[in-house]
Coordinates of N, CA and C in Angstrom, one line a residue:
M1 N 92.7 55.5 57.3 CA 92.2 56.1 58.5 C 92.3 55.0 59.6
T2 N 92.8 55.4 60.7 CA 93.0 54.5 61.8 C 91.6 54.2 62.5
G3 N 91.6 53.1 63.3 CA 90.3 52.8 64.0 C 89.9 53.9 64.9
A4 N 90.8 54.5 65.7 CA 90.5 55.6 66.6 C 90.0 56.8 65.9
T5 N 90.6 57.1 64.8 CA 90.2 58.3 64.0 C 88.8 58.1 63.5
R6 N 88.5 56.8 63.0 CA 87.2 56.5 62.4 C 86.1 56.6 63.5
R7 N 86.4 56.1 64.7 CA 85.3 56.1 65.7 C 85.0 57.4 66.2
F8 N 86.1 58.2 66.6 CA 85.8 59.5 67.1 C 85.4 60.5 66.1
G9 N 85.8 60.2 64.8 CA 85.3 61.1 63.7 C 83.9 61.0 63.5
L10 N 83.3 59.7 63.6 CA 81.9 59.5 63.5 C 81.1 60.2 64.6
L11 N 81.6 60.1 65.8 CA 81.0 60.7 67.0 C 80.9 62.2 66.8
A12 N 82.0 62.9 66.4 CA 82.0 64.3 66.2 C 81.2 64.8 65.1
V13 N 81.3 64.1 63.9 CA 80.6 64.5 62.7 C 79.1 64.3 62.9
S14 N 78.8 63.1 63.5 CA 77.3 62.8 63.6 C 76.6 63.8 64.5
L15 N 77.3 64.2 65.6 CA 76.7 65.2 66.4 C 76.5 66.5 65.7
V16 N 77.4 66.9 64.9 CA 77.3 68.2 64.1 C 76.2 68.0 63.1
T17 N 76.2 66.9 62.4 CA 75.2 66.7 61.3 C 73.8 66.6 61.9
A18 N 73.6 66.0 63.1 CA 72.3 65.9 63.7 C 71.8 67.2 64.1
L19 N 72.7 68.2 64.4 CA 72.2 69.5 64.8 C 71.9 70.4 63.6
L20 N 72.5 70.2 62.5 CA 72.4 71.1 61.4 C 71.0 71.5 61.0
P21 N 70.0 70.6 60.9 CA 68.7 71.0 60.5 C 67.9 71.7 61.7
R22 N 68.5 71.7 62.8 CA 67.8 72.2 64.0 C 68.5 73.4 64.7
L23 N 69.3 74.1 64.0 CA 70.0 75.2 64.6 C 69.1 76.2 65.1
A24 N 68.0 76.5 64.4 CA 67.1 77.5 64.9 C 66.0 77.1 65.9
E25 N 66.0 75.8 66.2 CA 65.0 75.2 67.0 C 65.7 74.1 67.9
S26 N 65.4 74.2 69.2 CA 65.9 73.1 70.1 C 64.9 72.7 71.1
A27 N 64.8 71.4 71.4 CA 63.9 70.9 72.4 C 64.8 70.4 73.6
D28 N 64.6 71.0 74.7 CA 65.4 70.7 75.9 C 64.8 69.4 76.5
A29 N 65.7 68.5 77.1 CA 65.2 67.3 77.6 C 64.2 67.5 78.8
T30 N 64.3 68.7 79.4 CA 63.4 69.0 80.6 C 62.1 69.6 80.1
L31 N 61.9 69.9 78.8 CA 60.7 70.5 78.3 C 59.7 69.4 78.0
P32 N 58.4 69.7 78.2 CA 57.4 68.6 78.0 C 57.3 68.2 76.5
G33 N 57.0 66.9 76.3 CA 56.8 66.4 75.0 C 55.9 65.2 75.1
Y34 N 55.0 65.0 74.1 CA 54.0 63.9 74.1 C 53.9 63.3 72.8
V35 N 53.7 62.0 72.7 CA 53.5 61.3 71.5 C 52.1 60.7 71.6
C36 N 51.2 61.0 70.7 CA 49.8 60.6 70.8 C 49.5 59.6 69.6
T37 N 48.8 58.5 69.9 CA 48.5 57.5 68.8 C 47.0 57.1 68.9
Q38 N 46.5 56.8 67.7 CA 45.1 56.3 67.6 C 45.0 55.6 66.3
D39 N 44.6 54.3 66.3 CA 44.4 53.5 65.1 C 45.5 53.6 64.1
G40 N 46.8 53.6 64.6 CA 47.9 53.6 63.7 C 48.4 55.0 63.3
A41 N 47.7 56.0 63.6 CA 48.1 57.4 63.3 C 48.9 57.9 64.5
T42 N 49.8 58.9 64.3 CA 50.7 59.4 65.3 C 50.7 60.9 65.2
R43 N 50.6 61.6 66.3 CA 50.8 63.0 66.4 C 51.7 63.3 67.6
S44 N 52.5 64.4 67.5 CA 53.5 64.7 68.5 C 53.3 66.2 69.0
I45 N 53.5 66.4 70.2 CA 53.4 67.7 70.8 C 54.7 68.0 71.6
V46 N 55.4 68.9 71.2 CA 56.7 69.2 71.8 C 56.8 70.7 72.1
V47 N 57.4 71.0 73.3 CA 57.7 72.4 73.6 C 59.2 72.6 73.1
V48 N 59.4 73.6 72.3 CA 60.7 73.9 71.7 C 61.1 75.4 72.0
R49 N 62.4 75.6 71.9 CA 62.9 77.0 72.0 C 63.4 77.4 70.7
E50 N 63.0 78.6 70.2 CA 63.5 79.1 68.9 C 64.0 80.5 69.1
T51 N 64.8 80.9 68.2 CA 65.3 82.3 68.2 C 64.1 83.3 68.2
G52 N 64.1 84.2 69.2 CA 63.1 85.2 69.2 C 61.9 84.8 70.1
Y53 N 61.9 83.5 70.6 CA 60.8 83.0 71.5 C 61.4 82.4 72.8
A54 N 60.7 82.6 73.8 CA 61.0 81.9 75.1 C 60.6 80.5 75.0
C55 N 59.5 80.2 74.3 CA 59.1 78.8 74.0 C 58.0 78.8 73.0
R56 N 57.8 77.7 72.3 CA 56.7 77.5 71.4 C 56.2 76.1 71.5
V57 N 54.9 75.9 71.3 CA 54.3 74.5 71.3 C 54.3 74.1 69.8
K58 N 55.0 73.0 69.5 CA 55.1 72.5 68.1 C 54.2 71.2 68.0
Y59 N 53.2 71.3 67.2 CA 52.2 70.3 67.1 C 52.3 69.7 65.7
T60 N 52.7 68.4 65.6 CA 52.9 67.8 64.3 C 52.0 66.6 64.1
K61 N 51.3 66.6 62.9 CA 50.4 65.5 62.5 C 50.7 65.3 61.0
P62 N 50.1 64.2 60.5 CA 50.4 63.8 59.1 C 50.2 65.0 58.1
S63 N 49.2 65.8 58.4 CA 48.9 66.9 57.4 C 49.8 68.1 57.5
G64 N 50.7 68.1 58.6 CA 51.7 69.2 58.7 C 51.9 69.6 60.1
T65 N 52.7 70.7 60.3 CA 53.1 71.1 61.6 C 52.6 72.5 61.8
T66 N 52.1 72.8 63.0 CA 51.6 74.1 63.4 C 52.2 74.5 64.8
Y67 N 52.1 75.7 65.1 CA 52.6 76.2 66.4 C 51.5 77.0 67.1
P68 N 50.6 76.2 67.8 CA 49.3 76.9 68.3 C 49.6 77.9 69.4
W69 N 50.7 77.7 70.2 CA 51.0 78.7 71.3 C 52.5 79.0 71.3
S70 N 52.8 80.3 71.6 CA 54.1 80.7 71.7 C 54.2 81.8 72.7
A71 N 55.4 82.0 73.3 CA 55.7 83.2 74.2 C 57.0 83.7 73.9
R72 N 57.1 85.0 74.0 CA 58.4 85.7 73.8 C 59.2 85.9 75.0
N73 N 58.5 85.9 76.2 CA 59.2 86.3 77.4 C 59.0 85.3 78.6
D74 N 57.9 84.5 78.5 CA 57.6 83.6 79.6 C 57.9 82.2 79.2
A75 N 59.0 81.6 79.6 CA 59.4 80.2 79.2 C 58.5 79.2 79.8
D76 N 57.7 79.5 80.9 CA 56.8 78.6 81.6 C 55.4 78.5 81.0
Y77 N 55.2 79.4 80.0 CA 53.8 79.5 79.4 C 53.4 78.3 78.6
C78 N 54.4 77.6 77.9 CA 54.0 76.6 76.9 C 53.8 75.2 77.5
G79 N 54.4 74.9 78.6 CA 54.3 73.6 79.2 C 52.8 73.2 79.5
P80 N 52.1 74.1 80.2 CA 50.7 73.8 80.5 C 49.8 73.7 79.2
K81 N 50.2 74.5 78.2 CA 49.4 74.5 77.0 C 49.6 73.1 76.3
A82 N 50.9 72.6 76.3 CA 51.2 71.3 75.6 C 50.4 70.2 76.4
A83 N 50.5 70.2 77.7 CA 49.8 69.2 78.5 C 48.3 69.3 78.3
G84 N 47.7 70.5 78.2 CA 46.3 70.7 77.9 C 45.9 70.1 76.6
L85 N 46.7 70.3 75.5 CA 46.4 69.8 74.2 C 46.5 68.2 74.2
A86 N 47.4 67.7 74.9 CA 47.5 66.2 75.1 C 46.3 65.7 75.8
G87 N 45.8 66.4 76.8 CA 44.6 66.0 77.5 C 43.4 66.1 76.6
K88 N 43.3 67.1 75.8 CA 42.2 67.3 74.9 C 42.1 66.2 73.9
L89 N 43.3 65.8 73.3 CA 43.3 64.7 72.4 C 42.8 63.4 73.1
G90 N 43.2 63.2 74.4 CA 42.7 62.1 75.1 C 41.2 61.9 75.2
T91 N 40.5 63.0 75.2 CA 39.1 63.0 75.2 C 38.5 62.6 73.9
F92 N 39.3 62.6 72.8 CA 38.8 62.2 71.5 C 39.3 60.8 71.2
G93 N 39.8 60.1 72.2 CA 40.2 58.7 71.9 C 41.7 58.5 71.7
W94 N 42.5 59.6 71.7 CA 43.9 59.4 71.5 C 44.6 59.0 72.8
T95 N 45.7 58.2 72.6 CA 46.5 57.8 73.8 C 47.8 58.6 73.7
C96 N 48.0 59.4 74.7 CA 49.2 60.3 74.7 C 50.1 59.9 75.8
D97 N 51.3 59.6 75.4 CA 52.4 59.2 76.4 C 53.5 60.3 76.4
S98 N 54.2 60.4 77.5 CA 55.3 61.3 77.6 C 56.4 60.7 76.7
A99 N 57.0 61.6 75.8 CA 58.1 61.2 75.0 C 59.2 60.6 75.8
E100 N 59.5 61.1 77.0 CA 60.5 60.6 77.8 C 60.2 59.2 78.3
D101 N 58.9 58.9 78.5 CA 58.6 57.5 78.9 C 58.9 56.5 77.8
V102 N 58.6 56.9 76.6 CA 59.0 56.0 75.4 C 60.5 55.9 75.3
K103 N 61.2 56.9 75.5 CA 62.7 56.8 75.4 C 63.2 55.9 76.5
S104 N 62.6 55.9 77.7 CA 63.1 55.0 78.7 C 63.0 53.6 78.3
V105 N 61.9 53.2 77.6 CA 61.7 51.8 77.1 C 62.8 51.5 76.1
L106 N 63.0 52.4 75.2 CA 64.1 52.2 74.2 C 65.4 52.1 74.8
L107 N 65.7 52.9 75.8 CA 67.0 52.8 76.5 C 67.3 51.4 77.1
V108 N 66.3 50.8 77.6 CA 66.4 49.4 78.1 C 66.9 48.5 77.0
Q109 N 66.2 48.6 75.8 CA 66.6 47.8 74.7 C 68.1 48.1 74.3
I110 N 68.4 49.4 74.2 CA 69.8 49.8 73.8 C 70.8 49.2 74.7
E111 N 70.6 49.3 76.0 CA 71.5 48.8 77.0 C 71.6 47.2 76.9
R112 N 70.5 46.5 76.6 CA 70.6 45.1 76.5 C 71.4 44.7 75.2
Y113 N 71.2 45.5 74.2 CA 72.0 45.2 72.9 C 73.4 45.5 73.1
G114 N 73.7 46.6 73.9 CA 75.1 46.9 74.2 C 75.8 45.8 75.0
R115 N 75.1 45.1 75.8 CA 75.7 43.9 76.5 C 76.0 42.8 75.5
H116 N 75.1 42.6 74.6 CA 75.3 41.6 73.5 C 76.6 42.0 72.7
I117 N 76.8 43.3 72.4 CA 78.0 43.7 71.7 C 79.3 43.4 72.5
R118 N 79.2 43.6 73.8 CA 80.4 43.3 74.7 C 80.7 41.8 74.7
I119 N 79.6 41.0 74.6 CA 79.9 39.5 74.5 C 80.6 39.2 73.2
L120 N 80.3 39.9 72.1 CA 81.0 39.6 70.9 C 82.4 40.0 71.0
Q121 N 82.8 41.0 71.8 CA 84.2 41.4 71.9 C 84.9 40.3 72.7
N122 N 84.2 39.5 73.5 CA 84.9 38.5 74.3 C 85.3 37.3 73.4
V123 N 84.6 37.2 72.2 CA 85.0 36.1 71.3 C 85.8 36.6 70.1
G124 N 86.4 37.7 70.3 CA 87.4 38.2 69.3 C 86.8 39.2 68.3
K125 N 85.6 39.6 68.4 CA 85.1 40.6 67.4 C 84.9 41.9 68.2
R126 N 85.7 42.9 67.9 CA 85.7 44.2 68.6 C 84.7 45.2 67.9
C127 N 83.7 45.6 68.6 CA 82.7 46.5 68.1 C 82.7 47.7 69.0
Y128 N 82.4 48.9 68.5 CA 82.4 50.2 69.2 C 81.0 50.7 69.1
F129 N 80.3 50.6 70.3 CA 78.8 50.9 70.3 C 78.6 51.9 71.4
Y130 N 78.1 53.1 71.0 CA 78.0 54.2 72.0 C 76.5 54.6 72.1
P131 N 75.8 54.2 73.2 CA 74.4 54.6 73.3 C 74.1 56.1 73.2
A132 N 75.1 56.9 73.6 CA 74.9 58.4 73.6 C 74.7 58.9 72.1
E133 N 75.1 58.1 71.1 CA 75.0 58.5 69.7 C 73.6 58.2 69.2
A134 N 72.7 57.6 70.0 CA 71.4 57.2 69.5 C 70.6 58.5 69.0
R135 N 69.9 58.3 67.9 CA 69.0 59.3 67.3 C 67.6 58.9 67.5
Y136 N 66.8 59.7 68.1 CA 65.4 59.4 68.4 C 64.4 60.1 67.4
G137 N 63.4 59.4 67.0 CA 62.4 60.1 66.1 C 61.4 59.1 65.6
N138 N 60.4 59.5 64.9 CA 59.3 58.7 64.4 C 59.8 58.1 63.0
L139 N 60.5 57.0 63.1 CA 61.1 56.4 61.9 C 60.2 55.4 61.3
C140 N 59.5 54.6 62.1 CA 58.7 53.5 61.5 C 57.2 53.9 61.3
G141 N 56.8 55.1 61.7 CA 55.5 55.6 61.3 C 54.4 55.3 62.3
D142 N 54.1 54.0 62.6 CA 52.9 53.7 63.4 C 53.3 53.5 64.9
D143 N 54.6 53.4 65.2 CA 55.0 53.4 66.6 C 55.4 54.9 67.0
P144 N 55.3 55.2 68.2 CA 55.5 56.6 68.6 C 56.9 57.1 68.2
I145 N 58.0 56.6 68.7 CA 59.3 57.0 68.3 C 60.2 55.7 68.4
E146 N 61.3 55.8 67.6 CA 62.3 54.7 67.6 C 63.6 55.4 67.9
A147 N 64.6 54.5 68.1 CA 66.0 54.9 68.3 C 66.9 54.2 67.3
A148 N 67.9 55.0 66.8 CA 68.8 54.4 65.8 C 70.2 54.7 66.2
I149 N 71.1 53.7 66.0 CA 72.5 53.8 66.3 C 73.3 53.2 65.2
V150 N 74.3 53.9 64.7 CA 75.3 53.3 63.8 C 76.6 53.0 64.6
Y151 N 77.0 51.8 64.5 CA 78.2 51.4 65.2 C 79.2 50.6 64.3
T152 N 80.5 50.6 64.7 CA 81.5 50.0 63.9 C 82.1 48.7 64.5
C153 N 82.4 47.8 63.7 CA 83.1 46.5 64.2 C 84.3 46.3 63.3
D154 N 85.4 46.1 64.0 CA 86.7 45.8 63.3 C 86.8 44.4 62.9
G155 N 87.4 44.2 61.7 CA 87.6 42.8 61.2 C 89.1 42.5 61.1
A156 N 89.4 41.5 60.3 CA 90.8 41.1 60.1 C 91.5 42.0 59.1
D157 N 92.8 42.1 59.2 CA 93.6 42.9 58.2 C 93.2 44.3 58.1
D158 N 92.8 44.9 59.3 CA 92.5 46.4 59.3 C 91.2 46.7 58.5
T159 N 90.3 45.7 58.3 CA 89.1 46.0 57.7 C 88.0 46.3 58.8
W160 N 86.9 46.9 58.4 CA 85.9 47.3 59.3 C 84.5 47.3 58.6
E161 N 83.5 47.2 59.4 CA 82.1 47.3 58.9 C 81.3 48.2 59.8
Q162 N 80.3 48.9 59.3 CA 79.4 49.7 60.1 C 78.0 49.2 60.0
H163 N 77.4 49.1 61.1 CA 76.0 48.5 61.2 C 75.0 49.5 61.7
L164 N 73.8 49.4 61.2 CA 72.7 50.3 61.8 C 71.8 49.4 62.6
A165 N 71.5 49.8 63.8 CA 70.5 49.1 64.7 C 69.4 50.1 65.0
V166 N 68.2 49.7 64.7 CA 67.0 50.5 64.9 C 66.2 49.8 66.0
F167 N 65.9 50.5 67.1 CA 65.2 49.9 68.2 C 63.8 50.3 68.2
V168 N 62.9 49.4 68.1 CA 61.4 49.6 68.0 C 60.9 49.2 69.4
D169 N 60.1 50.1 70.0 CA 59.8 49.9 71.4 C 58.9 48.7 71.7
T170 N 58.3 48.1 70.6 CA 57.5 46.9 70.8 C 58.3 45.6 70.5
E171 N 59.6 45.8 70.2 CA 60.4 44.6 69.9 C 61.5 44.5 70.9
D172 N 61.9 43.2 71.2 CA 63.0 43.0 72.1 C 64.4 43.1 71.4
E173 N 64.4 42.8 70.1 CA 65.7 42.9 69.4 C 65.6 44.0 68.3
P174 N 66.7 44.7 68.1 CA 66.6 45.8 67.1 C 66.6 45.2 65.7
L175 N 66.2 46.0 64.7 CA 66.4 45.7 63.3 C 67.8 46.1 62.9
T176 N 68.5 45.3 62.2 CA 69.9 45.6 61.9 C 70.1 45.6 60.4
R177 N 71.1 46.3 60.0 CA 71.5 46.4 58.6 C 72.9 46.9 58.4
Q178 N 73.7 46.3 57.6 CA 75.0 46.8 57.3 C 74.9 48.1 56.4
V179 N 75.6 49.1 56.8 CA 75.4 50.4 56.1 C 76.8 51.0 55.6
G180 N 77.9 50.3 55.9 CA 79.2 50.8 55.5 C 80.3 49.8 55.8
D181 N 81.4 49.9 55.0 CA 82.5 49.1 55.3 C 83.8 49.7 54.7
S182 N 84.9 49.1 55.0 CA 86.2 49.7 54.5 C 86.4 49.5 53.0
R183 N 85.5 48.8 52.3 CA 85.7 48.6 50.9 C 84.7 49.5 50.1
S184 N 83.7 50.1 50.7 CA 82.7 50.8 49.9 C 82.5 52.2 50.4
R185 N 81.9 52.4 51.6 CA 81.6 53.7 52.1 C 81.7 53.8 53.6
Q186 N 81.8 55.0 54.1 CA 81.9 55.2 55.6 C 80.8 56.2 56.0
V187 N 79.9 55.8 56.9 CA 78.9 56.7 57.5 C 79.6 57.7 58.4
T188 N 79.3 59.0 58.1 CA 79.9 60.1 58.9 C 78.9 60.8 59.8
G189 N 77.6 60.6 59.5 CA 76.6 61.3 60.4 C 75.2 60.7 60.0
Y190 N 74.2 60.9 61.0 CA 72.9 60.4 60.7 C 71.9 61.0 61.6
Y191 N 70.6 61.1 61.2 CA 69.6 61.7 62.0 C 68.2 61.3 61.5
V192 N 67.2 61.3 62.3 CA 65.8 60.9 61.9 C 65.1 62.2 61.5
D193 N 64.4 62.1 60.3 CA 63.7 63.2 59.8 C 62.6 62.7 58.8
D194 N 61.3 63.1 59.1 CA 60.2 62.8 58.2 C 60.1 61.3 57.9
N195 N 59.9 60.5 59.0 CA 59.8 59.1 58.9 C 60.9 58.4 58.2
R196 N 62.1 58.8 58.3 CA 63.2 58.2 57.6 C 64.5 58.5 58.4
L197 N 65.5 57.7 58.3 CA 66.8 57.9 58.8 C 67.7 58.4 57.7
L198 N 68.3 59.5 57.8 CA 69.2 60.1 56.8 C 70.6 59.8 57.2
L199 N 71.3 59.0 56.3 CA 72.7 58.7 56.5 C 73.6 59.5 55.6
E200 N 74.5 60.3 56.2 CA 75.5 61.0 55.5 C 76.7 60.1 55.4
S201 N 77.2 59.8 54.2 CA 78.3 58.9 54.0 C 79.3 59.3 52.9
E202 N 80.5 58.8 53.0 CA 81.5 59.1 52.0 C 81.9 57.8 51.3
P203 N 81.8 57.6 50.0 CA 82.4 56.4 49.4 C 83.9 56.3 49.6
V204 N 84.3 55.1 49.9 CA 85.8 54.9 50.2 C 86.3 54.0 49.1
E205 N 87.4 54.5 48.4 CA 88.1 53.7 47.4 C 89.5 53.7 47.7
P206 N 90.2 52.5 47.4 CA 91.6 52.5 47.7 C 92.4 53.4 46.8
A207 N 93.3 54.1 47.3 CA 94.2 54.9 46.6 C 95.4 54.1 46.0
A208 N 96.2 54.7 45.2 CA 97.3 54.0 44.5 C 98.3 53.4 45.5
D209 N 98.4 54.0 46.7 CA 99.4 53.5 47.7 C 98.7 52.4 48.6
G210 N 97.4 52.1 48.3 CA 96.7 51.1 49.1 C 95.9 51.6 50.3
T211 N 96.1 52.9 50.6 CA 95.3 53.5 51.7 C 94.0 53.9 51.2
A212 N 93.0 54.3 52.1 CA 91.7 54.6 51.7 C 91.6 56.1 51.4
S213 N 90.9 56.5 50.3 CA 90.7 57.9 50.0 C 89.2 58.1 49.9
A214 N 88.7 59.2 50.4 CA 87.3 59.5 50.5 C 86.8 60.3 49.3
Q215 N 85.7 60.0 48.7 CA 85.1 60.8 47.6 C 84.0 61.7 48.1
P216 N 83.3 62.5 47.3 CA 82.3 63.4 47.8 C 81.2 62.7 48.6
A217 N 80.7 63.4 49.6 CA 79.7 62.8 50.5 C 78.3 62.6 49.7
A218 N 77.5 61.6 50.2 CA 76.2 61.4 49.7 C 75.2 61.2 50.9
T219 N 73.9 61.3 50.6 CA 72.9 61.1 51.6 C 72.0 59.9 51.1
T220 N 71.8 59.0 52.1 CA 70.9 57.8 51.8 C 69.8 57.8 52.8
A221 N 68.6 57.5 52.4 CA 67.5 57.4 53.3 C 67.2 55.9 53.6
I222 N 67.0 55.7 54.9 CA 66.6 54.3 55.4 C 65.2 54.5 55.9
R223 N 64.3 53.6 55.4 CA 62.9 53.7 55.9 C 62.6 52.4 56.6
C224 N 61.6 52.4 57.5 CA 61.2 51.2 58.2 C 59.8 50.9 57.9
G225 N 59.4 49.7 57.6 CA 58.1 49.3 57.3 C 57.9 47.8 57.4
Y226 N 56.7 47.4 57.0 CA 56.4 45.9 57.1 C 56.7 45.2 55.8
D227 N 57.2 44.0 55.9 CA 57.4 43.2 54.7 C 56.2 42.4 54.4
A228 N 56.3 41.4 53.4 CA 55.1 40.7 53.0 C 54.5 39.8 54.1
A229 N 55.4 39.5 55.1 CA 54.9 38.6 56.2 C 54.5 39.5 57.4
A230 N 54.3 40.8 57.2 CA 53.9 41.7 58.3 C 55.0 41.8 59.4
R231 N 56.3 41.7 59.0 CA 57.4 41.9 59.9 C 58.1 43.2 59.6
W232 N 58.7 43.8 60.6 CA 59.4 45.0 60.4 C 60.6 44.7 59.5
E233 N 61.0 45.7 58.6 CA 62.2 45.6 57.8 C 62.7 47.0 57.5
L234 N 64.0 47.1 57.2 CA 64.6 48.3 56.8 C 64.9 48.3 55.3
T235 N 64.5 49.3 54.7 CA 64.8 49.5 53.2 C 65.6 50.7 53.0
E236 N 66.5 50.7 52.0 CA 67.4 51.8 51.7 C 67.0 52.4 50.4
Q237 N 67.0 53.8 50.4 CA 66.7 54.5 49.2 C 67.8 55.6 49.0
P238 N 68.2 55.8 47.7 CA 69.3 56.8 47.5 C 68.7 58.2 47.6

């Protein structure tokens, strides 16, 4: 597989994979969304569009997800309801921030790291890092949302490695982990779901003629948590 095919293949497949679990539900960037925290607990309030509804308010907390309000014809009905619920939680001691405000903080981190990647290219290591491929969600549990990006770096003799960078809004530098390479497996898609990052990957083994051949795809879960020294770390689970 050529470098260009690998890079653009990841972009196309990851976009499709990220959408698969959400075909019946979509959250528009212009729709209201809030992340509420209190004593390490997190709740989210999002206005979504679903088949058969003009809008629904999706309320997620550790005990499960409910839809307290919905409208079949009035798309403007749900926004005030979501804002009202965020305000009500505020009266009970919760801190509710706009999801877009959190994303703007993460975007600053992503852009800073992107500049670091470009510096690496100046010293002979070519990496392909696309901020538009970031996946946002509650990956680490006690922070509102995080962003995750899988990017590729070329090595010598047509080898390559894939790395995961997880951006936590309280940290200046992302958590990083190698998740694929030309000798073992290739990540083809990824998305955040249920406090974990799901990586879709294909094992890569050399064929008889020396080229790479892909085997059946597999899913790996990456979780974020504290190590023994109370520092963030990424752990991998099959």
